[in-house]
Short mmCIF file of C-alpha atoms and ligand atoms in Angstrom, two decimals:
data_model
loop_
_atom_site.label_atom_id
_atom_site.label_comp_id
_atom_site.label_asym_id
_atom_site.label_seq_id
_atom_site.Cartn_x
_atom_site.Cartn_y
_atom_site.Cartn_z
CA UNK F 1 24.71 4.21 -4.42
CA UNK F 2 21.72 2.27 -2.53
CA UNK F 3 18.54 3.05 -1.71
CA UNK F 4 18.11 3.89 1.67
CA UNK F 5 15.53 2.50 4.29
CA UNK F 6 15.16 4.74 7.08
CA UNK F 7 14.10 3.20 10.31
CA UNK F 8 12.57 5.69 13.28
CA UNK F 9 13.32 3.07 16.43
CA UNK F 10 11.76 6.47 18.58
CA UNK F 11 8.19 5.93 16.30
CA UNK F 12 8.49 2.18 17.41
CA UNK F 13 8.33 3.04 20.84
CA UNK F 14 6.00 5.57 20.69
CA UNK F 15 3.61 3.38 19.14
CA UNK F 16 4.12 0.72 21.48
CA UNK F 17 3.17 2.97 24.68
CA UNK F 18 0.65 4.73 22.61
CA UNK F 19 -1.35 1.63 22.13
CA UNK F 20 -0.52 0.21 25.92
CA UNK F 21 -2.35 3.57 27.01
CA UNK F 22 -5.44 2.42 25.65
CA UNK F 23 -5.26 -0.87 27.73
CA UNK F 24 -5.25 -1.74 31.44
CA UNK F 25 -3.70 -4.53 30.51
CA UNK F 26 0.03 -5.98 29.69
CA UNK F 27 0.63 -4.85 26.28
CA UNK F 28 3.22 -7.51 24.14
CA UNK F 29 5.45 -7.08 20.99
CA UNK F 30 5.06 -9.33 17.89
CA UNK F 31 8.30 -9.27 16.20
CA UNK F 32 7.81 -12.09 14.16
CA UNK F 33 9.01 -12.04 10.50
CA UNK F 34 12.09 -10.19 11.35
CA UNK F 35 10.06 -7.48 13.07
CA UNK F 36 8.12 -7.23 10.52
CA UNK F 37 11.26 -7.05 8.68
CA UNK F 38 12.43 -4.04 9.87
CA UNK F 39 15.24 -6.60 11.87
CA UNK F 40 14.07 -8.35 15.04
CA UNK F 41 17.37 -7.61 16.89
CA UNK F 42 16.92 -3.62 16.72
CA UNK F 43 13.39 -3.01 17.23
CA UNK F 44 13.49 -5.53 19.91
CA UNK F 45 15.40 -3.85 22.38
CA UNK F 46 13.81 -0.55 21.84
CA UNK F 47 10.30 -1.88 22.41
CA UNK F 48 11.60 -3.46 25.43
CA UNK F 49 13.27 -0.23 26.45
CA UNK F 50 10.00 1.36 26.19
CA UNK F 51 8.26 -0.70 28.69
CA UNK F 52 7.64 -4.03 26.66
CA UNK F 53 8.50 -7.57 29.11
CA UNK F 54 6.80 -10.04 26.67
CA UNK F 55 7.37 -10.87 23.26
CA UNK F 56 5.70 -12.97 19.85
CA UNK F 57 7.53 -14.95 17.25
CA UNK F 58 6.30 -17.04 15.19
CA UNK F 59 8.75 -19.44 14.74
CA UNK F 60 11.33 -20.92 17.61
CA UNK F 61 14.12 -20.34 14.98
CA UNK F 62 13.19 -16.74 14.75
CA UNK F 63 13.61 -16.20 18.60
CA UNK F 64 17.18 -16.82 18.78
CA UNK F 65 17.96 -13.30 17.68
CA UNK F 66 15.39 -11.60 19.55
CA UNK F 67 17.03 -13.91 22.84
CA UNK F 68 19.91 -12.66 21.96
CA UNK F 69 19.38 -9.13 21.35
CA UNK F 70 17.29 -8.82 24.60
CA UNK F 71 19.14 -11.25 27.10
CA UNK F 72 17.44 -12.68 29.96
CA UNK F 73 14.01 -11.12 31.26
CA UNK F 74 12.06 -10.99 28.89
CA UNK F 75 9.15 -13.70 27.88
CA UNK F 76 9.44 -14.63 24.32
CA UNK F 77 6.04 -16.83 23.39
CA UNK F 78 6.28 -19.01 19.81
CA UNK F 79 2.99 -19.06 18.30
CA UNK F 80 3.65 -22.12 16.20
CA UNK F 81 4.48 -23.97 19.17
CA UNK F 82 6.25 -27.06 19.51
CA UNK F 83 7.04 -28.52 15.83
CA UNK F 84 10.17 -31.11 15.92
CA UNK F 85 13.01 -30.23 17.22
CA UNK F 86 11.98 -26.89 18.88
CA UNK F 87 11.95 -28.56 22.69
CA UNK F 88 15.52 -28.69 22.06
CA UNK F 89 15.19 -24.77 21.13
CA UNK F 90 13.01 -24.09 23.55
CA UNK F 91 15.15 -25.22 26.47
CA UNK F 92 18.37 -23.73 25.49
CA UNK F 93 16.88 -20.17 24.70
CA UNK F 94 13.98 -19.94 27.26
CA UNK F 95 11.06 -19.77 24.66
CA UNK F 96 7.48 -20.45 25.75
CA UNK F 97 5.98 -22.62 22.42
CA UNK F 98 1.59 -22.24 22.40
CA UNK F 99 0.46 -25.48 22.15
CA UNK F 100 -2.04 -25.98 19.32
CA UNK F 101 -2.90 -29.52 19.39
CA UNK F 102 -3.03 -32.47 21.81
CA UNK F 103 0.03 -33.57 19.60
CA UNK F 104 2.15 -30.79 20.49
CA UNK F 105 0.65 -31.10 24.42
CA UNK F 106 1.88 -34.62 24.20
CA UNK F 107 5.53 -33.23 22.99
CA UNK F 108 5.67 -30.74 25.71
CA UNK F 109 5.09 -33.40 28.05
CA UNK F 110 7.82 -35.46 26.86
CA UNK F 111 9.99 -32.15 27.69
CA UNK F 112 8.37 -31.56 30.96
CA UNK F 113 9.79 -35.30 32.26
CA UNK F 114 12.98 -34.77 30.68
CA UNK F 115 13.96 -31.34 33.07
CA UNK F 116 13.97 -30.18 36.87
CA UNK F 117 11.92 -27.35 36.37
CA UNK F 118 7.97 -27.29 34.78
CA UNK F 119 8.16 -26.79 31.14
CA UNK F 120 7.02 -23.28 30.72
CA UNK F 121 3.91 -23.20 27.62
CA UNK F 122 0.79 -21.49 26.69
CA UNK F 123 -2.17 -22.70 24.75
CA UNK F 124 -4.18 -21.65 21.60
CA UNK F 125 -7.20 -22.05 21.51
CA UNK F 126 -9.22 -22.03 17.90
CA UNK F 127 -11.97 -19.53 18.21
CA UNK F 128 -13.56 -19.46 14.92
CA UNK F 129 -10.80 -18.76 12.54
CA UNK F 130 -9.70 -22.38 11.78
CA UNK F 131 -6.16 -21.63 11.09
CA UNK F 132 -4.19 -22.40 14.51
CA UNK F 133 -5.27 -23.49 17.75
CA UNK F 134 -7.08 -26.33 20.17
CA UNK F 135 -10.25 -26.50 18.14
CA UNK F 136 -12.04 -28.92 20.00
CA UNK F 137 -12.95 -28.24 23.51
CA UNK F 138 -12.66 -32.28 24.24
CA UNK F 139 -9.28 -32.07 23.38
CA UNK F 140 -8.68 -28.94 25.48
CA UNK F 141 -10.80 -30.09 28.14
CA UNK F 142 -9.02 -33.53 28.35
CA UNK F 143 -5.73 -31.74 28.03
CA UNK F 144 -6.20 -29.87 30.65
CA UNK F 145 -7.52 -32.23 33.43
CA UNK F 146 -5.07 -34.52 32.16
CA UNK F 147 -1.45 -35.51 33.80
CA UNK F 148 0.37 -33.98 31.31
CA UNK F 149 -1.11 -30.28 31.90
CA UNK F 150 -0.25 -31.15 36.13
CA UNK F 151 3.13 -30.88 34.55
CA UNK F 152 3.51 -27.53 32.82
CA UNK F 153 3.71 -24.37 33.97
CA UNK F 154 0.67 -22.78 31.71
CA UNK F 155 1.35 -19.15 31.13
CA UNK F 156 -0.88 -17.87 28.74
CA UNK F 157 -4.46 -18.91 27.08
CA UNK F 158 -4.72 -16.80 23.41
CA UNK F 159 -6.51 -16.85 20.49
CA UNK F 160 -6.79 -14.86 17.26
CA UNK F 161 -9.57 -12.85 15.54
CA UNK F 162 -10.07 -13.25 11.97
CA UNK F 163 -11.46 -9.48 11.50
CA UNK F 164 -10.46 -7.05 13.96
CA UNK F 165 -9.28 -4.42 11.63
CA UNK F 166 -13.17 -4.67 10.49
CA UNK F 167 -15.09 -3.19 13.73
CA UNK F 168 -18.56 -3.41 12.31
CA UNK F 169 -17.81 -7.34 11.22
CA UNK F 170 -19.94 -9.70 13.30
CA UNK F 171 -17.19 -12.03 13.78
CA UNK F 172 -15.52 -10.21 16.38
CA UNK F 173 -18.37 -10.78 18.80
CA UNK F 174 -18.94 -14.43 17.64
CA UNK F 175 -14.91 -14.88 18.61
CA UNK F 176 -15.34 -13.24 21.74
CA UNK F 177 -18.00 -14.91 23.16
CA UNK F 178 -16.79 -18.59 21.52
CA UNK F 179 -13.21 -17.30 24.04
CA UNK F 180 -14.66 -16.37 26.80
CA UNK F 181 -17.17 -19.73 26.44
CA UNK F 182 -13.68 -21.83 25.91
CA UNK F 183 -10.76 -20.49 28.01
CA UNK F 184 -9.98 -22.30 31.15
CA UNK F 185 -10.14 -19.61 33.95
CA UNK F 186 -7.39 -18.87 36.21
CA UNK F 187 -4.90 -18.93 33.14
CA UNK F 188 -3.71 -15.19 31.90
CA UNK F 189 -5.76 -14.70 28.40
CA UNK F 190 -4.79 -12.29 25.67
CA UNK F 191 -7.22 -12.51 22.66
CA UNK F 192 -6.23 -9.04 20.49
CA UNK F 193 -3.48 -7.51 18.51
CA UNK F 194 -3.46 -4.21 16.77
CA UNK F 195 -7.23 -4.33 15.75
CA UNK F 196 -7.87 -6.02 19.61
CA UNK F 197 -6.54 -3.31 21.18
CA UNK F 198 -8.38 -0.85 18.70
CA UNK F 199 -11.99 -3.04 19.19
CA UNK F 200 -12.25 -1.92 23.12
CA UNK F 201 -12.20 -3.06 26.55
CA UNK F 202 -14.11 -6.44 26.17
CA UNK F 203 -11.15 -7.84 23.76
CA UNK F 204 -8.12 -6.48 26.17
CA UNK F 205 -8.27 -9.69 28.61
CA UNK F 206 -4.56 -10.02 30.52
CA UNK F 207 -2.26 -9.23 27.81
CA UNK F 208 -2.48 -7.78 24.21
CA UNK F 209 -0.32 -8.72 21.00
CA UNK F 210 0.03 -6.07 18.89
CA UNK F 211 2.86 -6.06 15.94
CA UNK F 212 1.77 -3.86 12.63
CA UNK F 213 0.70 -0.45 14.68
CA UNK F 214 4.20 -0.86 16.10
CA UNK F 215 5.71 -0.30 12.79
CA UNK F 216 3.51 2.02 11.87
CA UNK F 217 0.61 0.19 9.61
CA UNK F 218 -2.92 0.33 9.29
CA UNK F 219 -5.90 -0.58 11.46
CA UNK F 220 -3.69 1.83 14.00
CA UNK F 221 -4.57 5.37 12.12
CA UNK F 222 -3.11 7.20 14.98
CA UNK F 223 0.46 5.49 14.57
CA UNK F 224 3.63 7.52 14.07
CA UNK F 225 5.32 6.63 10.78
CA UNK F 226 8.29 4.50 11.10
CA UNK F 227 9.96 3.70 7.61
CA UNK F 228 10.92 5.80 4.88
CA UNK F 229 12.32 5.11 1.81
CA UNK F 230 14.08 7.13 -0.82
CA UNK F 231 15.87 5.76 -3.78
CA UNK F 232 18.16 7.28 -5.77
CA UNK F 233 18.03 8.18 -9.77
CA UNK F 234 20.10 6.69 -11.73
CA UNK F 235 18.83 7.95 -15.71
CA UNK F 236 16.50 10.61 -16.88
CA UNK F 237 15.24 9.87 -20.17
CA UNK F 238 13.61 11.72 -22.65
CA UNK F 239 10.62 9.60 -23.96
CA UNK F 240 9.15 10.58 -27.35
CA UNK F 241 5.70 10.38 -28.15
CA UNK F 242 5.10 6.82 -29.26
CA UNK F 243 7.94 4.71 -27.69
CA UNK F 244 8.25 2.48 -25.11
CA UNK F 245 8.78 2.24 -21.43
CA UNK F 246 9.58 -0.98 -19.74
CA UNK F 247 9.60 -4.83 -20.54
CA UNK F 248 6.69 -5.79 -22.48
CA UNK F 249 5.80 -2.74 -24.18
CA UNK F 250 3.17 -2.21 -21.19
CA UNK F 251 3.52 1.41 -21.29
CA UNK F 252 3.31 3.58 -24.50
CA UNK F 253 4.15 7.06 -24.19
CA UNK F 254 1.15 9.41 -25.42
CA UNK F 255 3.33 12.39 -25.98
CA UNK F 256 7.17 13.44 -25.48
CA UNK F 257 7.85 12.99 -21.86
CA UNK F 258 10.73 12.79 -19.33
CA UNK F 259 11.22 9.56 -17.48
CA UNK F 260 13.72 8.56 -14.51
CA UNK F 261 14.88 4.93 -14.21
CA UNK F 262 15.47 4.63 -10.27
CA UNK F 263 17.30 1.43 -8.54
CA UNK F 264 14.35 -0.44 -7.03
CA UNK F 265 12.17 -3.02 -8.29
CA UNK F 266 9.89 -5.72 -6.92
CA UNK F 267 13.03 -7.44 -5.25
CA UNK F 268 13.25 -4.55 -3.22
CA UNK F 269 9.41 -4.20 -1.99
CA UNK F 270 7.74 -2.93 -5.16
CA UNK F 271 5.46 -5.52 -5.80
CA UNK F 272 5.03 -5.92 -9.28
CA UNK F 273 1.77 -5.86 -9.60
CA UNK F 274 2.24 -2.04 -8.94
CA UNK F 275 3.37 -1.60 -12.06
CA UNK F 276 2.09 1.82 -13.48
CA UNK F 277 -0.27 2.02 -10.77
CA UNK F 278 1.93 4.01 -7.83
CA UNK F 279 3.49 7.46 -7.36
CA UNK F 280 6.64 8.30 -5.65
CA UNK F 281 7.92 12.07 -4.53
CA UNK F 282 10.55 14.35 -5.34
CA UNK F 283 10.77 16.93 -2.89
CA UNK F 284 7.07 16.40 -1.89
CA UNK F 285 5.84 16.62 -5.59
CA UNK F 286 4.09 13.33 -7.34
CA UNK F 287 5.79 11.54 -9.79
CA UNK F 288 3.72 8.84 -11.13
CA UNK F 289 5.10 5.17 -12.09
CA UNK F 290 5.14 4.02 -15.78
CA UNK F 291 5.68 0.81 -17.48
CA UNK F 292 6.27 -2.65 -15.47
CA UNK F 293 8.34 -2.80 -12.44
CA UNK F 294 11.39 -4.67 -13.07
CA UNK F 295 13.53 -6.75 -10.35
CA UNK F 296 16.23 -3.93 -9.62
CA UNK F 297 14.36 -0.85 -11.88
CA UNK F 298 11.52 0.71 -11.79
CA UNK F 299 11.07 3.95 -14.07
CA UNK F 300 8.69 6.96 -13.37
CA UNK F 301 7.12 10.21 -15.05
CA UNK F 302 9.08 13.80 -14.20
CA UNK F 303 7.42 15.55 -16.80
CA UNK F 304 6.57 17.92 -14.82
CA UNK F 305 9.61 18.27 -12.80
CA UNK F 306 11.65 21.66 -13.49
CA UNK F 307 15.53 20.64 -14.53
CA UNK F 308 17.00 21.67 -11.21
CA UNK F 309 14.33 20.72 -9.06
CA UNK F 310 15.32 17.11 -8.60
CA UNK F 311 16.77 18.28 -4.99
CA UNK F 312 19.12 15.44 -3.90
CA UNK F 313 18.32 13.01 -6.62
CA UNK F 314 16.47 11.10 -4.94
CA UNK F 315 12.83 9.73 -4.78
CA UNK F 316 10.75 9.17 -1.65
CA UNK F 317 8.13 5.97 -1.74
CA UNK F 318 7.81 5.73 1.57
CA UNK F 319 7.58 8.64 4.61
CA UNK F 320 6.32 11.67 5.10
CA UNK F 321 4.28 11.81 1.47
CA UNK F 322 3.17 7.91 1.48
CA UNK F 323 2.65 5.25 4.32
CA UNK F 324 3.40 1.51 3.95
CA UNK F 325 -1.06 0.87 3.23
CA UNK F 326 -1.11 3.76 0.74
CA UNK F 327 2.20 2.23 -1.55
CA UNK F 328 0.16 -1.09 -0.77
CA UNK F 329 -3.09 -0.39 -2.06
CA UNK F 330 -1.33 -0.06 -5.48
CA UNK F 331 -0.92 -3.57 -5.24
CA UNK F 332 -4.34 -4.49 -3.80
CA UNK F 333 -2.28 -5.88 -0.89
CA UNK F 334 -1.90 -4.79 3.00
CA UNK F 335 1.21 -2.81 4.74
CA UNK F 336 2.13 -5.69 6.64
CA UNK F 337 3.43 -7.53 2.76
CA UNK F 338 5.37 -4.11 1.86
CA UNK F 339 7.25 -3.94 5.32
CA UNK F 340 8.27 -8.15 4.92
CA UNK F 341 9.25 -7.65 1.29
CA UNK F 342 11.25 -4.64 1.74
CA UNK F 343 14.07 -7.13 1.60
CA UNK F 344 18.00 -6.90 2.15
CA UNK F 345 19.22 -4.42 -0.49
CA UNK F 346 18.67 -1.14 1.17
CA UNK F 347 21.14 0.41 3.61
CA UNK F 348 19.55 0.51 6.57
CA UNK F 349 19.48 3.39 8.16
CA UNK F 350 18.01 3.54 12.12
CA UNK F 351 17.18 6.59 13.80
CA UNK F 352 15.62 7.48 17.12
CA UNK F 353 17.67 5.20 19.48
C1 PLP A 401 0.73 -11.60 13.62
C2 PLP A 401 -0.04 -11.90 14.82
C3 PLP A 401 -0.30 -10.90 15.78
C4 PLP A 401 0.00 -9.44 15.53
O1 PLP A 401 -0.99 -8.97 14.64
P1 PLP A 401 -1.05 -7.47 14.12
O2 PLP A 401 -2.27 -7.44 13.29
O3 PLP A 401 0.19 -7.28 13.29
O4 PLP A 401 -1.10 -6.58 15.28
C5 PLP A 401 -0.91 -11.27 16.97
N1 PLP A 401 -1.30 -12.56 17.18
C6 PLP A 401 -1.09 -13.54 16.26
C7 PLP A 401 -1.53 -14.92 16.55
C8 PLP A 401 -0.47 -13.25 15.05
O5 PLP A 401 -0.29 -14.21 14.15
#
């Protein structure tokens, strides 16, 4: 038997319209990383069912599902923009790359002479987070008076903040003002994603970008919960004071206990690092994790669980008892890492269609 990742599509959407409520702008979909991992070529089509008519990747590779699972319509932006090989990609699946560098300006003109119609891009623009983006405003300013800009149809001017899920950080007004200072005007801007659209009016521009408060992940507190988890037991144990639990010897049980083993381990999401630091529920009561996580195991305290009370045999570590940031904080990490390392062993369940 497999675990079993439950995925509310009906949440997705939900979220999605909840957060373009608190815009008056176009509100996007970032669906990069497989949707988050949740799979790209489901939750696409529901967010565009809800109301969504552009969409995020981050790589031109990863579009081709999302193309496919949406047809024609739809925008689909790359934020990696052109790297070799994607004009190619671009053309044949009508993907708009964000150019990041008078390089990749230089590429898309290449494409523009090659085809009848303007080469359809957008830019990024660096606004203080050094990571991707036109960081000089020479080389944006040259771009864009340049020969090569008369030839593209320029959709879209974006950048990212480095701290939106951090309100009080001073960075998000040092961003906004270094966007507003840089953007060329009369281009559509879009400068937030989930913490954007949570920061206020000043950081909504033309279109926002939000992905994680889709799926149901933290700075979005509001968000519906989307994925659920339960994995099944396969051994109860009965630990005696003294002996072990796990690979290294990491746990050592401090009286007679009852352990189950259950089939997940860190190659199904549960980061390792967890190990004896995160709880999982059986019918809504806390079971605590002992001992390392293994790749396929991971094995937990019932104690305190009456014989008889282990319901359907299975253990929840996601839904209605735990959200993605709460299983993540185990780890020191973020939702966004538990919903891309879920992985592909589960049996995916999707609900809410
Ligand atoms: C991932 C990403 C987003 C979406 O961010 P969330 O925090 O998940 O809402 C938006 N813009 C860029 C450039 C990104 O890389």
């Amino acid at each position: 038997m497999r675990s079993v990742l439950t995925i509310d599509l009906g949440a997705i959407a939900a979220n999605w319209r909840a957060l373009d409520a608190m815009t008056a702008c176009e509100t996007a979909a970032v669906v990069k990383a497989d949707g988050y991992g949740l799979d790209a070529a489901k939750v696409a089509p529901a967010l565009a069912k809800a109301g969504a008519q552009t969409f995020f990747v981050a790589l031109a590779e990863e579009a081709i599902p999302v193309r496919k699972a949406l047809g024609s319509g739809p925008r689909i932006f790359v934020f990696s923009g052109l790297m070799a090989n994607d004009v190619s990609l671009c053309l044949e699946h009508d993907l708009i790359p964000l150019l990041n560098s008078p390089r990749q300006a230089e590429e898309a003109a290449r494409a523009a002479r090659g085809s009848r119609e303007k080469f359809k891009v957008g830019l990024q623009i660096d606004s203080g987070m050094n990571r991707l983006g036109f960081c000089e405003s020479d080389d944006l300013g040259a771009f864009l008076a340049s020969d090569i800009a008369q030839g593209l149809d320029i959709q879209l001017v974006m950048s990212h903040l480095a701290c939106a899920d951090e309100p009080a950080s001073e960075w998000n007004a040092r961003q906004l003002a270094s966007f507003r200072a840089r953007k060329p005007v009369g281009i559509p801007a879009s400068l937030g994603a989930t913490g954007g659209v949570l920061l206020g009016k000043e950081y909504h521009f033309d279109l926002t970008r939000p992905g994680v408060g889709l799926y149901g992940g933290l700075p979005f507190v509001g968000a519906q919960q989307v994925v659920s988890v339960e994995v099944p037991i396969i051994q109860r144990n009965a630990v005696k004071q003294g002996e072990i639990v796990g690979y290294g010897a990491n746990f050592v049980a401090p009286r007679d206990m009852t352990t189950v083993t259950i089939a997940a381990g860190y190659a199904d999401g549960l980061i390792r690092a967890m190990g004896g630091k995160f709880s999982g529920f059986i019918k809504g009561q806390r079971v605590e994790a002992v001992g390392r996580v293994s790749m396929d195991l991971t094995t937990l305290d019932v104690s305190h669980i009456p014989e008889g009370a282990f319901g359907t045999g299975m253990v929840e570590l996601l839904g209605p008892n735990q959200t993605v940031d709460k299983l993540a904080k185990a780890a020191e990490t973020i939702g966004y890492e538990i919903l891309t390392s879920l992985g592909s062993r589960y049996q995916r369940k999707y609900i809410g269609a």
